[in-house]
């Protein structure tokens, strides 16, 4: 409970900045709690994690830890694993606060030196979904919205698919010379059709209207509308109506949604396809910790980035589909290494951010945090709207909080910065 509360408090601050805590949870005694500073709420979260670690290591927990009616869906009552998770969440907090707390790097490295954190995929913290469709629906939420009687219900990112299709250094063949790509693309996405209408096949305005359009002027250098060979979803900011493309657009694949591995069968998918929703929601992964270490310790950026890439590929390969051979994994890691070695200092940071971004597929909280703080990757696809306004550095408060609490003034825009992002870049897209 202390671990979960700490995670929630940190996430609330990451999205909303100052939030109530000291005066919260008092019921009718205080219906208008004043917000605490984000920094103080983060401090509360770190204190809760210290208490959780002490409790995880207390003899008072006793045995048996769990029964048939009380279960631990994460670590099955393994207090050593929970301790590692708590330390890892602390490391996450230290990464976020590096620019505002001079002790963050030392605190982060102290945990690294202890080895008592999520350092291997066996320790990954994730929620595991099932395949039951009713009473209750235990399938991964992204599976539920993609594998339906009417086809896909959400759109994949054209930009991320474009990154992964290209791969570093031109990539390498992963299928009879079909294309050159990051091997994770076959696990992240499932193509229902090939070719893409209007991109490398006959245009079909009813299914993909933008296949008949020219890219907007500010999209020079960015993918527009779709990718070739069946990889297509939506561009950043495209909120047009939904055409009858449910059985042609790209779907979530086997990782992390428990969908269909892209075996080049190019068939529309419905409920039951692939792994039936038996996916995971990643919460904290060992690969992410390598990327965090690369950020916190620049002298270790190369080794930690490559380690993170390797673990991320192995993670994608863990849920199903055609297993990768070791040579495929090593080949991609070698290409990343070659790109890294040839890059300038700025290019090295860009590559780190891009690979970190790809590894976080399935949980975007740290991607949002890292982008606000570093502005990387700088090559993210721009909003399709030429003048979309300022990038949201914080979220609007929920209406039921802002409209009922006399001590809250709703934000007029989203340019306010959370406390750990005081020196973040201003040129975000």
Coordinates of C-alpha atoms in Angstrom, one line a residue:
X1 CA 0.0 0.0 0.0
X2 CA 2.8 2.4 0.8
X3 CA 4.6 1.6 -2.5
X4 CA 1.4 2.1 -4.5
X5 CA 0.6 5.4 -2.7
X6 CA 4.1 6.6 -3.4
X7 CA 3.8 5.7 -7.1
X8 CA 0.4 7.5 -7.3
X9 CA 1.7 10.6 -5.6
X10 CA 4.7 10.9 -7.9
X11 CA 2.5 10.5 -10.9
X12 CA 0.0 13.1 -9.7
X13 CA 2.9 15.6 -9.3
X14 CA 4.4 14.6 -12.7
X15 CA 1.1 15.5 -14.4
X16 CA -0.5 18.2 -12.3
X17 CA 2.3 19.8 -10.3
X18 CA 1.0 21.0 -6.9
X19 CA -1.7 18.7 -5.5
X20 CA -3.4 18.3 -2.1
X21 CA -1.9 15.9 0.4
X22 CA -1.5 17.4 3.9
X23 CA -5.1 18.5 4.1
X24 CA -6.5 15.7 1.9
X25 CA -8.5 12.6 2.9
X26 CA -10.3 14.4 5.7
X27 CA -13.8 14.0 4.3
X28 CA -16.4 16.4 5.5
X29 CA -13.9 18.0 7.9
X30 CA -12.2 19.7 5.0
X31 CA -13.8 19.8 1.6
X32 CA -11.4 22.4 0.3
X33 CA -7.9 21.0 0.9
X34 CA -5.1 23.3 -0.1
X35 CA -2.5 22.0 -2.5
X36 CA 1.0 21.1 -1.3
X37 CA 4.0 21.9 -3.4
X38 CA 5.1 19.2 -5.8
X39 CA 8.5 19.0 -4.2
X40 CA 7.0 18.3 -0.7
X41 CA 4.7 15.6 -2.2
X42 CA 7.7 14.0 -3.8
X43 CA 9.4 14.0 -0.4
X44 CA 6.4 12.3 1.1
X45 CA 6.5 9.7 -1.6
X46 CA 10.2 9.0 -0.9
X47 CA 9.4 8.7 2.8
X48 CA 6.7 6.2 2.0
X49 CA 9.1 4.1 -0.1
X50 CA 11.6 4.0 2.8
X51 CA 8.8 2.8 5.1
X52 CA 7.7 0.3 2.6
X53 CA 11.3 -1.1 2.3
X54 CA 11.5 -1.4 6.1
X55 CA 8.2 -3.2 6.1
X56 CA 9.2 -5.5 3.3
X57 CA 12.2 -6.6 5.4
X58 CA 10.3 -6.9 8.6
X59 CA 9.8 -10.3 10.3
X60 CA 6.3 -9.1 11.3
X61 CA 5.0 -10.0 7.8
X62 CA 5.1 -13.7 8.8
X63 CA 3.7 -16.6 6.8
X64 CA 1.7 -17.5 4.9
X65 CA 2.1 -14.4 2.8
X66 CA -0.8 -15.0 0.4
X67 CA -3.9 -17.2 0.3
X68 CA -6.2 -18.3 -2.4
X69 CA -8.3 -15.2 -1.8
X70 CA -5.6 -12.6 -1.3
X71 CA -3.1 -12.4 -4.1
X72 CA -0.2 -10.3 -5.2
X73 CA -0.5 -9.9 -9.0
X74 CA 3.1 -8.5 -9.3
X75 CA 5.5 -10.5 -7.3
X76 CA 3.5 -13.2 -5.5
X77 CA 4.6 -12.1 -2.1
X78 CA 8.3 -12.0 -2.9
X79 CA 9.4 -9.2 -0.5
X80 CA 12.9 -9.2 -2.0
X81 CA 11.4 -8.3 -5.4
X82 CA 9.1 -5.7 -3.8
X83 CA 12.2 -4.1 -2.1
X84 CA 13.9 -3.9 -5.5
X85 CA 10.8 -2.3 -7.0
X86 CA 10.7 0.3 -4.2
X87 CA 14.4 1.2 -4.7
X88 CA 13.8 1.5 -8.4
X89 CA 10.9 3.9 -7.9
X90 CA 13.2 6.0 -5.8
X91 CA 15.8 5.9 -8.6
X92 CA 13.0 7.2 -10.9
X93 CA 12.4 10.1 -8.6
X94 CA 16.1 10.9 -8.4
X95 CA 16.3 11.0 -12.2
X96 CA 13.3 13.3 -12.4
X97 CA 14.8 15.7 -9.8
X98 CA 18.4 15.6 -11.1
X99 CA 18.3 19.3 -12.2
X100 CA 16.8 20.6 -9.0
X101 CA 18.5 18.4 -6.3
X102 CA 22.3 18.2 -6.1
X103 CA 22.1 15.0 -4.2
X104 CA 20.0 13.1 -6.7
X105 CA 22.9 11.6 -8.7
X106 CA 24.7 10.4 -5.5
X107 CA 21.4 8.9 -4.2
X108 CA 20.8 7.2 -7.5
X109 CA 24.3 5.7 -7.6
X110 CA 24.1 4.5 -4.1
X111 CA 21.2 2.2 -5.1
X112 CA 23.1 1.2 -8.2
X113 CA 26.1 0.2 -6.1
X114 CA 23.8 -1.8 -3.8
X115 CA 22.5 -3.9 -6.7
X116 CA 19.2 -3.9 -4.9
X117 CA 16.9 -2.7 -7.7
X118 CA 15.3 -3.9 -10.9
X119 CA 18.4 -4.8 -12.9
X120 CA 17.3 -7.9 -14.8
X121 CA 14.1 -8.8 -16.7
X122 CA 13.3 -11.4 -14.0
X123 CA 12.7 -8.5 -11.6
X124 CA 10.6 -6.4 -14.0
X125 CA 7.5 -4.9 -12.5
X126 CA 4.5 -5.4 -14.7
X127 CA 0.8 -6.2 -14.5
X128 CA -0.1 -9.4 -16.3
X129 CA -3.4 -9.6 -18.2
X130 CA -5.4 -12.7 -19.1
X131 CA -7.6 -13.9 -21.9
X132 CA -11.0 -13.9 -20.3
X133 CA -13.4 -11.7 -22.3
X134 CA -16.3 -11.5 -19.9
X135 CA -17.1 -11.4 -16.2
X136 CA -14.6 -9.8 -15.8
X137 CA -12.8 -8.8 -19.0
X138 CA -9.2 -9.7 -18.1
X139 CA -7.6 -8.9 -21.5
X140 CA -5.1 -6.1 -22.0
X141 CA -7.0 -2.8 -22.6
X142 CA -5.2 -2.2 -25.9
X143 CA -6.2 -5.6 -27.0
X144 CA -9.8 -5.0 -26.2
X145 CA -9.8 -1.8 -28.3
X146 CA -8.1 -3.4 -31.3
X147 CA -9.3 -7.0 -31.6
X148 CA -13.0 -6.4 -32.0
X149 CA -15.8 -7.5 -34.3
X150 CA -15.4 -4.2 -36.2
X151 CA -11.6 -4.3 -36.3
X152 CA -9.1 -1.8 -34.8
X153 CA -10.4 0.8 -32.4
X154 CA -7.3 2.9 -31.9
X155 CA -4.5 4.2 -34.1
X156 CA -0.8 3.5 -33.9
X157 CA 1.8 6.3 -34.2
X158 CA 3.1 6.8 -37.8
X159 CA 6.1 8.5 -36.3
X160 CA 7.2 5.6 -34.1
X161 CA 6.6 3.1 -36.8
X162 CA 8.7 5.2 -39.1
X163 CA 11.6 5.3 -36.6
X164 CA 11.4 1.5 -36.2
X165 CA 11.1 0.8 -39.9
X166 CA 14.3 2.7 -40.6
X167 CA 16.4 1.3 -37.8
X168 CA 20.0 2.6 -37.1
X169 CA 22.6 2.8 -39.8
X170 CA 20.1 1.7 -42.4
X171 CA 19.0 -1.3 -40.4
X172 CA 19.2 -4.9 -41.4
X173 CA 16.9 -7.3 -43.2
X174 CA 14.4 -9.1 -41.0
X175 CA 12.3 -10.8 -43.6
X176 CA 13.4 -11.9 -47.1
X177 CA 14.7 -8.4 -47.8
X178 CA 11.2 -7.0 -47.2
X179 CA 12.5 -4.0 -45.3
X180 CA 15.1 -2.9 -42.9
X181 CA 14.0 -2.3 -39.3
X182 CA 14.2 -2.6 -35.6
X183 CA 13.2 -6.2 -34.8
X184 CA 10.8 -5.0 -32.1
X185 CA 8.5 -3.7 -34.8
X186 CA 7.3 -7.2 -35.5
X187 CA 6.2 -7.5 -31.8
X188 CA 4.9 -4.0 -31.2
X189 CA 2.6 -3.9 -34.3
X190 CA 0.5 -6.2 -36.4
X191 CA -0.2 -5.2 -40.0
X192 CA -3.6 -6.2 -41.4
X193 CA -2.8 -5.3 -45.0
X194 CA 0.0 -4.7 -47.4
X195 CA 0.5 -2.5 -49.4
X196 CA -0.6 0.7 -47.8
X197 CA -3.3 2.4 -49.9
X198 CA -2.1 5.6 -51.5
X199 CA 1.5 5.1 -50.3
X200 CA 2.8 2.1 -52.2
X201 CA -0.5 0.8 -53.6
X202 CA -3.7 2.1 -55.3
X203 CA -5.2 5.0 -53.4
X204 CA -8.4 4.3 -51.5
X205 CA -9.9 7.6 -50.3
X206 CA -12.6 5.8 -48.3
X207 CA -10.0 4.0 -46.2
X208 CA -7.0 6.4 -46.2
X209 CA -8.0 9.8 -47.4
X210 CA -4.6 11.4 -46.8
X211 CA -3.1 9.0 -49.3
X212 CA -4.3 11.4 -52.0
X213 CA -3.0 14.5 -50.2
X214 CA 0.4 16.3 -50.1
X215 CA 2.2 16.6 -46.8
X216 CA 1.8 20.0 -45.1
X217 CA 4.7 22.4 -45.7
X218 CA 6.0 22.1 -42.1
X219 CA 6.2 18.3 -42.4
X220 CA 9.3 18.4 -44.5
X221 CA 11.5 15.5 -43.3
X222 CA 8.7 13.8 -41.4
X223 CA 6.6 10.8 -42.3
X224 CA 3.1 11.9 -43.5
X225 CA -0.1 10.0 -43.5
X226 CA 1.3 6.5 -43.4
X227 CA 4.3 4.3 -43.9
X228 CA 4.8 1.8 -46.8
X229 CA 4.1 -1.9 -46.6
X230 CA 1.1 -1.8 -44.4
X231 CA 2.5 0.2 -41.5
X232 CA -0.1 2.9 -41.0
X233 CA -1.9 4.7 -38.2
X234 CA -2.3 8.4 -37.6
X235 CA 0.0 11.5 -37.6
X236 CA 0.6 13.5 -34.5
X237 CA -2.5 15.6 -33.7
X238 CA -4.7 14.1 -36.4
X239 CA -8.3 14.0 -35.0
X240 CA -10.2 13.5 -38.2
X241 CA -13.2 11.3 -38.3
X242 CA -12.9 7.5 -38.4
X243 CA -13.2 5.8 -41.8
X244 CA -14.0 2.1 -42.4
X245 CA -10.5 1.0 -41.8
X246 CA -10.9 -1.3 -38.8
X247 CA -9.6 -4.3 -40.7
X248 CA -6.8 -2.5 -42.6
X249 CA -5.0 -0.1 -40.2
X250 CA -2.1 -1.4 -38.1
X251 CA -3.0 -2.9 -34.7
X252 CA -1.2 -3.4 -31.4
X253 CA 0.9 -6.5 -31.7
X254 CA 2.0 -9.2 -29.3
X255 CA 4.0 -6.8 -27.0
X256 CA 2.7 -5.5 -24.7
X257 CA -1.0 -5.9 -25.6
X258 CA -1.0 -9.7 -26.1
X259 CA -2.1 -9.3 -29.7
X260 CA -0.9 -10.9 -33.0
X261 CA 2.7 -11.2 -33.9
X262 CA 3.4 -9.7 -37.4
X263 CA 4.0 -12.9 -39.3
X264 CA 3.3 -11.2 -42.6
X265 CA 0.0 -13.0 -43.0
X266 CA -1.8 -9.7 -43.5
X267 CA -5.2 -10.8 -42.2
X268 CA -7.8 -8.7 -40.3
X269 CA -7.9 -9.6 -36.7
X270 CA -10.8 -10.0 -34.2
X271 CA -11.1 -11.2 -30.6
X272 CA -9.1 -14.3 -30.0
X273 CA -6.4 -13.4 -32.5
X274 CA -2.7 -13.6 -31.4
X275 CA -2.2 -14.1 -27.7
X276 CA -5.9 -13.3 -26.9
X277 CA -5.0 -10.3 -24.8
X278 CA -2.5 -12.0 -22.6
X279 CA -0.2 -9.0 -22.5
X280 CA 1.4 -6.9 -19.8
X281 CA 1.3 -3.3 -18.6
X282 CA 5.0 -2.4 -17.9
X283 CA 5.4 -0.3 -14.8
X284 CA 9.2 -0.4 -14.2
X285 CA 11.5 -2.4 -16.4
X286 CA 15.2 -3.3 -16.1
X287 CA 15.8 -1.9 -19.6
X288 CA 14.5 1.5 -18.4
X289 CA 17.0 1.5 -15.6
X290 CA 19.9 1.1 -18.0
X291 CA 18.6 4.1 -19.9
X292 CA 18.2 6.1 -16.7
X293 CA 21.7 5.2 -15.7
X294 CA 22.9 6.5 -19.0
X295 CA 21.3 9.8 -18.2
X296 CA 22.5 10.0 -14.7
X297 CA 26.0 8.9 -15.5
X298 CA 27.0 10.3 -18.9
X299 CA 30.4 8.5 -18.8
X300 CA 28.4 5.2 -18.9
X301 CA 26.0 6.3 -21.6
X302 CA 27.3 4.0 -24.3
X303 CA 27.4 0.8 -22.3
X304 CA 24.1 1.5 -20.5
X305 CA 22.3 2.5 -23.7
X306 CA 23.3 -0.7 -25.5
X307 CA 22.4 -2.8 -22.4
X308 CA 19.0 -1.1 -22.4
X309 CA 18.5 -1.8 -26.1
X310 CA 19.3 -5.5 -25.7
X311 CA 17.0 -6.0 -22.7
X312 CA 14.2 -4.1 -24.5
X313 CA 14.4 -6.4 -27.5
X314 CA 14.4 -9.4 -25.3
X315 CA 11.4 -8.1 -23.4
X316 CA 9.4 -7.6 -26.6
X317 CA 10.4 -11.2 -27.6
X318 CA 9.1 -12.6 -24.3
X319 CA 5.3 -12.7 -24.8
X320 CA 4.9 -14.8 -27.9
X321 CA 5.4 -14.8 -31.7
X322 CA 8.3 -16.1 -33.6
X323 CA 11.3 -16.0 -31.2
X324 CA 14.3 -13.9 -32.2
X325 CA 17.6 -15.7 -32.6
X326 CA 20.5 -14.3 -30.6
X327 CA 22.2 -13.1 -33.9
X328 CA 19.2 -10.8 -34.7
X329 CA 19.4 -9.2 -31.3
X330 CA 23.2 -8.7 -31.4
X331 CA 23.0 -7.4 -35.0
X332 CA 20.6 -4.6 -34.0
X333 CA 22.6 -3.8 -30.9
X334 CA 25.8 -3.6 -33.1
X335 CA 24.1 -1.2 -35.4
X336 CA 23.1 1.0 -32.5
X337 CA 26.7 0.9 -31.3
X338 CA 28.0 1.9 -34.7
X339 CA 25.6 4.8 -34.9
X340 CA 26.6 5.9 -31.4
X341 CA 30.3 5.8 -32.1
X342 CA 29.9 7.8 -35.3
X343 CA 27.7 10.5 -33.7
X344 CA 28.5 13.9 -32.2
X345 CA 27.8 14.5 -28.5
X346 CA 24.4 15.8 -29.4
X347 CA 23.8 12.8 -31.7
X348 CA 24.7 10.4 -28.9
X349 CA 22.1 12.0 -26.6
X350 CA 19.6 11.9 -29.5
X351 CA 20.2 8.2 -30.0
X352 CA 19.9 7.5 -26.3
X353 CA 16.6 9.3 -26.1
X354 CA 15.2 7.6 -29.2
X355 CA 16.0 4.1 -28.0
X356 CA 14.7 4.9 -24.5
X357 CA 11.5 6.2 -26.1
X358 CA 11.0 3.0 -28.1
X359 CA 11.6 0.8 -25.0
X360 CA 8.8 2.6 -23.1
X361 CA 6.1 1.4 -25.6
X362 CA 3.1 0.5 -23.4
X363 CA 3.7 3.1 -20.6
X364 CA 4.3 6.6 -21.6
X365 CA 4.7 8.4 -18.3
X366 CA 8.5 8.4 -18.2
X367 CA 8.6 9.2 -22.0
X368 CA 6.5 12.4 -21.2
X369 CA 8.7 13.3 -18.2
X370 CA 11.9 12.8 -20.1
X371 CA 10.8 14.7 -23.1
X372 CA 9.7 17.7 -21.0
X373 CA 13.0 17.7 -19.2
X374 CA 15.4 17.1 -22.1
X375 CA 13.6 18.0 -25.3
X376 CA 14.8 14.6 -26.7
X377 CA 14.2 13.0 -29.1
X378 CA 14.2 16.3 -31.1
X379 CA 13.1 14.5 -34.2
X380 CA 9.6 13.7 -33.0
X381 CA 6.9 14.3 -35.7
X382 CA 5.4 17.7 -35.4
X383 CA 1.7 18.3 -34.8
X384 CA -0.2 18.1 -38.1
X385 CA -1.8 21.4 -37.1
X386 CA 0.7 24.1 -38.1
X387 CA 0.0 26.3 -35.1
X388 CA -1.2 23.9 -32.3
X389 CA -0.2 26.2 -29.4
X390 CA 2.3 25.6 -26.7
X391 CA 3.4 22.1 -25.8
X392 CA 1.6 20.9 -22.6
X393 CA 4.1 21.0 -19.8
X394 CA 1.5 20.2 -17.2
X395 CA -2.2 19.0 -17.3
X396 CA -5.3 20.9 -16.5
X397 CA -6.7 20.0 -13.1
X398 CA -9.7 17.6 -13.2
X399 CA -12.9 19.7 -13.5
X400 CA -14.5 18.0 -10.4
X401 CA -11.5 19.2 -8.4
X402 CA -11.2 22.7 -9.8
X403 CA -14.9 23.5 -9.8
X404 CA -15.7 22.2 -6.3
X405 CA -12.6 23.2 -4.3
X406 CA -12.7 26.9 -3.2
X407 CA -8.9 26.9 -2.9
X408 CA -8.2 25.9 -6.5
X409 CA -7.9 28.2 -9.5
X410 CA -8.0 26.3 -12.8
X411 CA -5.0 26.9 -15.1
X412 CA -5.6 29.1 -18.1
X413 CA -3.0 27.3 -20.2
X414 CA -0.5 24.4 -19.9
X415 CA 2.8 26.3 -19.8
X416 CA 3.3 26.0 -16.0
X417 CA 6.2 23.8 -15.1
X418 CA 6.3 21.0 -12.4
X419 CA 9.0 21.6 -9.8
X420 CA 11.6 19.2 -11.2
X421 CA 11.3 20.7 -14.7
X422 CA 12.3 24.3 -13.9
X423 CA 15.1 24.4 -16.4
X424 CA 13.6 22.2 -19.1
X425 CA 13.7 23.3 -22.8
X426 CA 11.1 25.6 -24.2
X427 CA 11.1 24.6 -27.9
X428 CA 9.0 21.4 -27.5
X429 CA 6.7 20.4 -30.3

